[in-house]
Short mmCIF file of C-alpha atoms in Angstrom, two decimals:
data_model
loop_
_atom_site.label_atom_id
_atom_site.label_comp_id
_atom_site.label_asym_id
_atom_site.label_seq_id
_atom_site.Cartn_x
_atom_site.Cartn_y
_atom_site.Cartn_z
CA MET A 1 142.21 -41.96 87.26
CA LYS A 2 141.13 -38.55 88.61
CA ARG A 3 140.26 -35.72 86.29
CA MET A 4 142.16 -32.47 87.02
CA GLN A 5 140.01 -29.53 88.06
CA GLY A 6 140.68 -26.14 86.41
CA PHE A 7 139.62 -23.70 83.71
CA THR A 8 139.98 -24.25 80.06
CA LEU A 9 141.61 -21.66 77.86
CA LEU A 10 138.21 -20.83 76.41
CA GLU A 11 136.74 -20.11 79.87
CA VAL A 12 139.70 -17.88 80.79
CA LEU A 13 139.35 -15.90 77.55
CA ALA A 14 135.60 -15.49 78.11
CA ALA A 15 136.19 -14.23 81.67
CA LEU A 16 138.86 -11.77 80.50
CA SER A 17 136.53 -10.47 77.78
CA LEU A 18 133.75 -9.90 80.30
CA LEU A 19 136.18 -8.17 82.67
CA GLY A 20 137.41 -5.91 79.84
CA LEU A 21 133.85 -5.03 78.89
CA LEU A 22 133.02 -4.14 82.51
CA MET A 23 136.14 -1.95 82.73
CA VAL A 24 135.20 -0.08 79.53
CA LEU A 25 131.69 0.52 80.87
CA ALA A 26 133.06 1.73 84.22
CA ALA A 27 135.57 4.07 82.53
CA SER A 28 132.92 5.62 80.30
CA SER A 29 130.66 6.06 83.31
CA PHE A 30 133.45 7.85 85.22
CA LYS A 31 134.17 10.04 82.19
CA SER A 32 130.47 10.95 81.81
CA SER A 33 130.15 11.79 85.48
CA GLY A 34 133.30 13.94 85.26
CA ILE A 35 131.87 15.84 82.29
CA ALA A 36 128.56 16.32 84.14
CA ALA A 37 130.40 17.52 87.26
CA ASP A 38 132.41 19.99 85.15
CA ARG A 39 129.24 21.35 83.53
CA THR A 40 127.59 21.69 86.91
CA GLN A 41 130.61 23.52 88.30
CA ARG A 42 130.70 25.92 85.32
CA ALA A 43 126.94 26.58 85.63
CA ALA A 44 127.30 27.26 89.37
CA ALA A 45 130.22 29.64 88.75
CA ARG A 46 128.21 31.46 86.07
CA MET A 47 125.20 31.72 88.38
CA GLU A 48 127.40 33.19 91.13
CA GLN A 49 128.87 35.68 88.65
CA VAL A 50 125.44 36.84 87.44
CA ILE A 51 124.02 37.12 90.97
CA ALA A 52 127.07 39.03 92.27
CA ALA A 53 127.10 41.38 89.26
CA GLN A 54 123.40 42.17 89.54
CA ARG A 55 123.63 42.70 93.31
CA PHE A 56 126.56 45.11 92.88
CA LEU A 57 124.82 46.99 90.05
CA ARG A 58 121.55 47.30 91.94
CA GLN A 59 123.25 48.63 95.09
CA SER A 60 125.52 51.10 93.32
CA LEU A 61 122.87 52.39 90.88
CA GLU A 62 120.31 52.83 93.67
CA GLY A 63 122.89 54.82 95.61
CA MET A 64 123.87 57.25 92.84
CA HIS A 65 124.67 60.78 93.93
CA GLU A 66 123.64 63.91 92.06
CA THR A 67 126.65 65.25 90.19
CA PRO A 68 127.43 67.04 86.94
CA LEU A 69 129.66 64.05 86.11
CA PHE A 70 126.81 61.73 85.05
CA VAL A 71 127.26 60.07 81.63
CA GLY A 72 124.68 57.67 80.24
CA GLU A 73 125.27 55.91 76.92
CA ALA A 74 124.14 52.62 75.37
CA GLU A 75 127.33 50.76 76.35
CA LYS A 76 128.82 53.03 79.04
CA LEU A 77 127.62 54.61 82.25
CA GLU A 78 129.55 56.95 84.57
CA TYR A 79 128.12 57.96 87.92
CA LEU A 80 129.13 58.86 91.45
CA ALA A 81 128.34 56.31 94.16
CA ALA A 82 129.89 54.67 97.19
CA VAL A 83 132.07 51.64 96.56
CA PRO A 84 131.06 48.51 98.51
CA LEU A 85 131.77 48.60 102.25
CA GLY A 86 134.34 45.83 101.82
CA LEU A 87 136.34 48.26 99.68
CA GLY A 88 135.97 51.18 102.08
CA GLY A 89 132.51 52.58 101.25
CA GLN A 90 133.94 55.87 99.93
CA LEU A 91 132.37 57.93 97.14
CA LYS A 92 134.07 57.13 93.85
CA LEU A 93 133.30 57.76 90.23
CA HIS A 94 132.10 54.45 88.73
CA ARG A 95 132.68 53.74 85.04
CA LEU A 96 130.54 50.83 83.95
CA GLN A 97 131.26 49.61 80.41
CA PHE A 98 130.40 46.83 78.02
CA LEU A 99 133.65 46.13 76.18
CA PRO A 100 133.80 43.95 73.04
CA ASP A 101 136.12 40.96 73.09
CA GLN A 102 137.79 39.08 70.24
CA ALA A 103 135.16 36.31 70.27
CA GLY A 104 132.41 38.73 69.26
CA SER A 105 130.83 38.92 72.71
CA TRP A 106 130.93 41.59 75.41
CA THR A 107 132.47 41.89 78.87
CA LEU A 108 130.80 44.03 81.53
CA ARG A 109 133.50 45.81 83.51
CA VAL A 110 133.52 48.43 86.25
CA ALA A 111 136.40 50.77 87.05
CA PHE A 112 136.61 53.23 89.94
CA PHE A 113 138.14 56.71 89.89
CA ASP A 114 138.83 59.30 92.55
CA LYS A 115 136.00 61.86 92.45
CA ASP A 116 138.30 64.83 93.09
CA ASN A 117 141.17 64.27 90.67
CA GLY A 118 139.92 61.50 88.36
CA LYS A 119 142.84 59.16 89.07
CA PRO A 120 142.12 55.43 88.77
CA TRP A 121 141.33 53.76 92.08
CA GLY A 122 142.22 50.08 92.05
CA GLU A 123 142.07 47.73 89.10
CA PRO A 124 139.03 47.46 86.80
CA GLN A 125 136.82 44.51 87.74
CA VAL A 126 134.99 42.15 85.37
CA LEU A 127 131.38 41.79 86.48
CA ALA A 128 130.22 39.44 83.71
CA ASP A 129 131.65 38.11 80.49
CA HIS A 130 130.57 36.38 77.26
CA MET A 131 127.49 38.60 76.92
CA ARG A 132 125.57 39.35 73.71
CA ASP A 133 122.99 41.94 72.64
CA VAL A 134 123.99 44.38 75.38
CA ARG A 135 122.40 47.75 76.04
CA ILE A 136 121.93 50.29 78.81
CA ASP A 137 118.76 52.41 78.68
CA TYR A 138 117.64 55.40 80.73
CA ARG A 139 114.27 56.83 81.66
CA GLY A 140 113.35 59.99 83.50
CA MET A 141 111.93 63.43 82.96
CA ASP A 142 112.75 65.62 79.97
CA GLU A 143 113.30 69.38 80.14
CA MET A 144 109.50 69.92 80.03
CA HIS A 145 109.03 67.57 83.03
CA ARG A 146 107.42 64.87 80.88
CA ASP A 147 108.31 61.18 80.88
CA SER A 148 111.22 60.73 78.48
CA GLY A 149 110.49 57.08 77.66
CA TRP A 150 113.44 54.71 77.38
CA LEU A 151 116.51 56.36 75.85
CA GLU A 152 119.82 54.79 74.74
CA HIS A 153 121.62 58.03 75.59
CA TRP A 154 120.81 60.24 78.59
CA PRO A 155 121.02 63.82 77.20
CA TRP A 156 120.82 65.69 80.53
CA PRO A 157 124.12 65.14 82.41
CA GLN A 158 123.17 67.73 85.03
CA ARG A 159 120.49 65.43 86.46
CA LEU A 160 120.04 61.74 87.04
CA PRO A 161 117.54 59.54 85.25
CA ARG A 162 114.83 57.94 87.37
CA LEU A 163 115.42 54.44 85.98
CA VAL A 164 118.41 52.61 84.53
CA ARG A 165 117.87 49.37 82.63
CA ILE A 166 120.66 46.95 81.68
CA LYS A 167 119.78 44.35 79.08
CA ALA A 168 122.00 41.53 77.83
CA VAL A 169 121.91 37.93 76.74
CA ALA A 170 124.17 35.50 78.58
CA PRO A 171 125.15 32.12 77.19
CA GLY A 172 124.27 28.84 78.83
CA SER A 173 121.50 27.90 81.17
CA MET A 174 121.88 30.95 83.46
CA PRO A 175 120.28 33.94 81.72
CA TRP A 176 121.04 37.57 82.50
CA PRO A 177 117.70 38.89 83.78
CA THR A 178 116.96 42.40 82.57
CA LEU A 179 117.98 44.68 85.42
CA SER A 180 115.81 47.78 85.98
CA VAL A 181 116.91 49.97 88.88
CA ALA A 182 115.07 52.96 90.30
CA VAL A 183 117.60 55.67 91.11
CA ARG A 184 117.13 57.34 94.47
CA THR A 185 116.92 61.04 93.81
CA ASN A 186 117.34 62.19 97.43
CA GLN A 187 121.12 61.67 97.57
CA GLN A 188 123.28 64.57 98.62
CA THR A 189 125.68 66.06 96.07
CA GLY A 190 128.92 64.08 96.09
CA ILE A 191 131.14 67.02 95.14
CA GLY A 192 133.33 68.08 98.03
CA GLN A 193 132.36 65.21 100.32
#
């Protein structure tokens, strides 16, 4: 009499258990890789935001024009400069502000205004968000032509500071490097241009 070939119930259950264990391991591996990919994507987006914001700030602050409209405070800066060439390259009043949000952090935003009539020009743009410990400082010459040191408020609106420094702390692995920009003082007056 021939013995029938096949699997016993015990062997089938053992194989199904091993298959289930392999599927659980594969699913957790896919989930972990998805989480890692999401973190990487968020870090890359944050890095792009910081790089773009610092590039814009450096270019616009270096290109400031002498004007009696200059305002320099710890969380707000107003100055006359050209908007990026992609937006037309025209002289506009820039209002750069750190605005508090409901989460207790700060958003760095820039708004543009027409230099002649002060009307808003376009929508305000967020340069960076979720910032902490924010501050804008100014350095230049005082009324006696001595170095003013770093000031939280620029008291001489009729002239530009020589340096503008923007400090902040950004969350995550991409820090906000302290940005110190030397203002070019040879710009022509923007009034009437």
